[in-house]
CSV table of C-alpha atoms and ligand atoms in Angstrom, one decimal:
chain,number,residue,atom,x,y,z
Y,1,UNK,CA,17.9,-12.6,10.8
Y,2,UNK,CA,16.9,-13.2,7.2
Y,3,UNK,CA,13.2,-12.9,6.4
Y,4,UNK,CA,11.5,-13.5,3.0
Y,5,UNK,CA,9.9,-10.4,1.6
Y,6,UNK,CA,7.1,-11.5,-0.8
Y,7,UNK,CA,7.9,-9.5,-3.9
Y,8,UNK,CA,9.5,-9.8,-7.4
Y,9,UNK,CA,10.0,-6.0,-7.4
Y,10,UNK,CA,13.7,-5.4,-6.8
Y,11,UNK,CA,13.1,-1.7,-6.0
Y,12,UNK,CA,10.8,-2.6,-3.2
Y,13,UNK,CA,13.4,-5.1,-1.8
Y,14,UNK,CA,16.1,-2.5,-1.9
Y,15,UNK,CA,13.8,0.0,-0.2
Y,16,UNK,CA,12.8,-2.3,2.7
Y,17,UNK,CA,16.4,-3.3,3.2
Y,18,UNK,CA,17.5,0.4,3.3
Y,19,UNK,CA,14.7,1.1,5.9
Y,20,UNK,CA,15.7,-2.0,8.0
Y,21,UNK,CA,19.5,-1.5,7.7
Y,22,UNK,CA,20.3,-1.1,11.4
Y,23,UNK,CA,17.6,-3.5,12.7
Y,24,UNK,CA,19.4,-6.8,12.3
Y,25,UNK,CA,16.8,-8.0,9.8
Y,26,UNK,CA,17.7,-8.6,6.2
Y,27,UNK,CA,15.0,-9.2,3.6
Y,28,UNK,CA,15.5,-11.7,0.8
Y,29,UNK,CA,13.5,-12.5,-2.3
Y,30,UNK,CA,11.1,-15.5,-2.3
Y,31,UNK,CA,12.2,-18.7,-4.1
Y,32,UNK,CA,11.6,-18.9,-7.9
Y,33,UNK,CA,8.0,-19.4,-8.9
Y,34,UNK,CA,6.6,-16.7,-6.7
Y,35,UNK,CA,3.6,-15.5,-8.7
Y,36,UNK,CA,0.6,-15.0,-6.4
Y,37,UNK,CA,-2.8,-14.1,-7.7
Y,38,UNK,CA,-3.6,-10.7,-6.2
Y,39,UNK,CA,-7.4,-11.1,-6.2
Y,40,UNK,CA,-8.1,-9.6,-2.8
Y,41,UNK,CA,-10.6,-6.8,-2.4
Y,42,UNK,CA,-8.4,-4.8,0.0
Y,43,UNK,CA,-4.7,-4.0,0.6
Y,44,UNK,CA,-5.0,-6.2,3.8
Y,45,UNK,CA,-6.3,-9.2,1.8
Y,46,UNK,CA,-3.7,-8.8,-1.0
Y,47,UNK,CA,-0.8,-8.5,1.4
Y,48,UNK,CA,-2.0,-11.6,3.2
Y,49,UNK,CA,-2.3,-13.5,-0.1
Y,50,UNK,CA,1.3,-12.6,-1.1
Y,51,UNK,CA,2.8,-13.3,2.3
Y,52,UNK,CA,1.1,-16.7,2.5
Y,53,UNK,CA,2.2,-17.7,-1.0
Y,54,UNK,CA,5.8,-16.8,-0.2
Y,55,UNK,CA,5.7,-18.5,3.2
Y,56,UNK,CA,4.4,-21.7,1.6
Y,57,UNK,CA,7.0,-21.6,-1.1
Y,58,UNK,CA,9.9,-21.0,1.2
Y,59,UNK,CA,8.7,-23.0,4.2
Y,60,UNK,CA,9.4,-19.9,6.4
Y,61,UNK,CA,7.5,-17.0,7.8
Y,62,UNK,CA,7.3,-14.3,5.2
Y,63,UNK,CA,6.4,-10.6,5.1
Y,64,UNK,CA,4.5,-9.0,2.3
Y,65,UNK,CA,3.3,-5.5,1.5
Y,66,UNK,CA,0.5,-4.3,-0.7
Y,67,UNK,CA,0.5,-0.7,-1.6
Y,68,UNK,CA,-1.1,1.9,-3.8
Y,69,UNK,CA,-2.0,5.5,-4.4
Y,70,UNK,CA,-5.5,6.6,-3.3
Y,71,UNK,CA,-6.7,9.9,-4.8
Y,72,UNK,CA,-9.6,11.7,-3.0
Y,73,UNK,CA,-11.4,13.2,-6.0
Y,74,UNK,CA,-11.2,9.9,-7.9
Y,75,UNK,CA,-13.0,8.1,-5.0
Y,76,UNK,CA,-9.8,6.4,-3.9
Y,77,UNK,CA,-8.6,5.3,-7.4
Y,78,UNK,CA,-6.2,3.9,-8.6
Y,79,UNK,CA,-6.0,2.3,-5.1
Y,80,UNK,CA,-5.7,-1.5,-5.4
Y,81,UNK,CA,-5.2,-1.2,-9.1
Y,82,UNK,CA,-2.3,1.3,-8.9
Y,83,UNK,CA,0.1,-1.2,-10.6
Y,84,UNK,CA,-2.5,-2.0,-13.3
Y,85,UNK,CA,-3.9,1.5,-14.1
Y,86,UNK,CA,-2.3,1.5,-17.5
Y,87,UNK,CA,0.3,-0.7,-19.3
Y,88,UNK,CA,3.5,1.3,-18.4
Y,89,UNK,CA,4.4,3.5,-15.5
Y,90,UNK,CA,4.6,6.5,-17.8
Y,91,UNK,CA,1.1,5.8,-19.1
Y,92,UNK,CA,-0.2,5.3,-15.5
Y,93,UNK,CA,1.1,8.8,-14.6
Y,94,UNK,CA,-0.4,10.2,-17.8
Y,95,UNK,CA,-3.8,8.7,-17.1
Y,96,UNK,CA,-3.8,9.9,-13.5
Y,97,UNK,CA,-2.9,13.5,-14.6
Y,98,UNK,CA,-5.6,13.3,-17.3
Y,99,UNK,CA,-8.3,12.1,-14.8
Y,100,UNK,CA,-7.3,14.9,-12.5
Y,101,UNK,CA,-7.3,17.7,-15.1
Y,102,UNK,CA,-9.5,20.6,-14.0
Y,103,UNK,CA,-10.0,19.2,-10.5
Y,104,UNK,CA,-9.2,21.5,-7.6
Y,105,UNK,CA,-8.9,18.8,-5.0
Y,106,UNK,CA,-5.6,16.9,-5.7
Y,107,UNK,CA,-5.3,15.4,-2.2
Y,108,UNK,CA,-4.0,11.9,-2.2
Y,109,UNK,CA,-2.3,9.3,0.0
Y,110,UNK,CA,0.0,6.4,-0.4
Y,111,UNK,CA,-1.1,3.4,1.6
Y,112,UNK,CA,1.0,0.3,2.5
Y,113,UNK,CA,-0.4,-2.7,4.3
Y,114,UNK,CA,2.2,-5.2,5.6
Y,115,UNK,CA,1.4,-8.7,6.8
Y,116,UNK,CA,3.6,-11.3,8.4
Y,117,UNK,CA,2.4,-14.9,7.7
Y,118,UNK,CA,3.6,-18.4,8.7
Y,119,UNK,CA,3.8,-21.3,6.3
Y,120,UNK,CA,0.5,-22.7,7.7
Y,121,UNK,CA,-1.3,-19.5,7.1
Y,122,UNK,CA,-1.3,-17.8,10.5
Y,123,UNK,CA,-1.1,-14.0,10.5
Y,124,UNK,CA,1.4,-13.0,13.1
Y,125,UNK,CA,1.2,-9.3,12.6
Y,126,UNK,CA,-0.5,-6.8,10.3
Y,127,UNK,CA,-0.2,-3.0,10.0
Y,128,UNK,CA,-0.9,-0.2,7.6
Y,129,UNK,CA,1.3,2.9,6.9
Y,130,UNK,CA,0.1,6.1,5.3
Y,131,UNK,CA,1.8,9.0,3.6
Y,132,UNK,CA,-0.5,12.0,2.9
Y,133,UNK,CA,0.1,14.5,0.1
Y,134,UNK,CA,-1.1,15.8,-3.2
Y,135,UNK,CA,-0.7,15.2,-6.9
Y,136,UNK,CA,1.3,17.7,-9.0
Y,137,UNK,CA,0.3,19.1,-12.5
Y,138,UNK,CA,3.3,17.4,-14.1
Y,139,UNK,CA,6.0,14.8,-13.3
Y,140,UNK,CA,9.2,16.1,-11.7
Y,141,UNK,CA,12.3,14.1,-10.5
Y,142,UNK,CA,13.9,10.8,-11.3
Y,143,UNK,CA,14.4,9.0,-8.0
Y,144,UNK,CA,12.1,6.3,-6.6
Y,145,UNK,CA,9.6,4.5,-8.7
Y,146,UNK,CA,5.9,4.3,-9.6
Y,147,UNK,CA,4.0,7.6,-8.9
Y,148,UNK,CA,6.8,9.2,-7.0
Y,149,UNK,CA,7.4,11.9,-9.8
Y,150,UNK,CA,3.8,13.3,-9.3
Y,151,UNK,CA,3.4,13.0,-5.5
Y,152,UNK,CA,4.3,15.8,-3.0
Y,153,UNK,CA,4.0,14.7,0.6
Y,154,UNK,CA,2.4,17.1,3.2
Y,155,UNK,CA,4.9,19.5,4.7
Y,156,UNK,CA,7.2,19.3,1.6
Y,157,UNK,CA,7.4,21.2,-1.6
Y,158,UNK,CA,9.2,18.7,-3.8
Y,159,UNK,CA,8.0,15.4,-5.3
Y,160,UNK,CA,9.2,12.1,-3.7
Y,161,UNK,CA,11.1,11.5,-7.0
Y,162,UNK,CA,13.3,14.6,-6.0
Y,163,UNK,CA,14.1,13.2,-2.5
Y,164,UNK,CA,17.0,11.1,-1.5
Y,165,UNK,CA,16.3,7.6,-0.3
Y,166,UNK,CA,16.6,8.4,3.4
Y,167,UNK,CA,14.2,11.3,3.2
Y,168,UNK,CA,11.6,9.2,1.4
Y,169,UNK,CA,12.0,6.3,3.8
Y,170,UNK,CA,11.6,8.5,6.8
Y,171,UNK,CA,8.1,9.7,5.7
Y,172,UNK,CA,6.8,7.0,3.3
Y,173,UNK,CA,3.8,4.7,3.8
Y,174,UNK,CA,6.2,1.7,3.5
Y,175,UNK,CA,8.7,3.2,6.0
Y,176,UNK,CA,5.9,3.8,8.5
Y,177,UNK,CA,4.5,0.3,8.1
Y,178,UNK,CA,7.9,-1.4,8.2
Y,179,UNK,CA,9.1,0.4,11.3
Y,180,UNK,CA,6.0,-1.1,13.1
Y,181,UNK,CA,6.9,-4.6,11.7
Y,182,UNK,CA,10.5,-4.2,12.9
Y,183,UNK,CA,9.3,-3.2,16.4
Y,184,UNK,CA,7.1,-6.3,16.5
Y,185,UNK,CA,10.0,-8.5,15.3
Y,186,UNK,CA,12.3,-7.1,18.0
Y,187,UNK,CA,9.9,-8.4,20.6
Y,188,UNK,CA,9.2,-11.8,19.1
Y,189,UNK,CA,11.1,-15.1,18.5
Y,190,UNK,CA,10.2,-16.3,15.0
V,1,IMP,P1,2.0,-3.6,-5.3
V,1,IMP,O1,3.3,-4.1,-5.8
V,1,IMP,O2,0.9,-4.5,-5.6
V,1,IMP,O3,2.0,-3.2,-3.9
V,1,IMP,O4,1.7,-2.3,-6.3
V,1,IMP,C1,1.8,-1.1,-5.8
V,1,IMP,C2,1.8,-0.1,-6.9
V,1,IMP,O5,1.4,1.2,-6.3
V,1,IMP,C3,3.1,0.1,-7.6
V,1,IMP,O6,3.3,-0.6,-8.8
V,1,IMP,C4,3.1,1.6,-7.8
V,1,IMP,O7,2.5,1.9,-9.0
V,1,IMP,C5,2.3,2.2,-6.7
V,1,IMP,N1,3.2,2.5,-5.5
V,1,IMP,C6,3.3,1.8,-4.3
V,1,IMP,N2,4.2,2.3,-3.5
V,1,IMP,C7,4.8,3.3,-4.2
V,1,IMP,C8,5.8,4.2,-3.9
V,1,IMP,O8,6.5,4.2,-2.8
V,1,IMP,N3,6.1,5.2,-4.8
V,1,IMP,C9,5.4,5.3,-6.0
V,1,IMP,N4,4.4,4.4,-6.4
V,1,IMP,C10,4.1,3.5,-5.4
């Protein structure tokens, strides 16, 4: 089954297809013109907004995620604004490390909310995946994307950017959320 995944981020699309590779579900990009206004106040609201926009555009049920990094000692920042914390990803990491300098508590979590929405706006399924860990003092590794070079998951001693894809996907917020979506899809006729 092909299912629209509401993103323009090719890295995310690759990641979800890798996680779903033995499930019988293949994710595809939404049609051209997908440009939702992410003006929700929560990961749940934003993932709904994206999924509904993609479902309307494609005329088919669509899945969206909304994700971000929440840092305890920054009161959950950058959170919803993870993608907009600074103009470039390198600057976003620099800002994060600067805000955390001198702070002992570097605990953080990646959060990913996924929502499956029909073209008429009905939510069929919604779930949230979490990956707990902490922020390093400096970036390390080249794999993955976003804040992966500065995030070490609990029970590991390397950043996600040093992990291979299958290790990341087995513990990531997105992997945890998507496995729940795939389980739902395996019991439902879309
Ligand atoms: P979204 O596309 O609105 O969900 O934006 C999420 C932002 O959070 C991304 O641009 C990244 O900065 C960050 N982020 C989300 N998931 C990950 C991940 O798996 N690794 C690193 N950064 C992530």
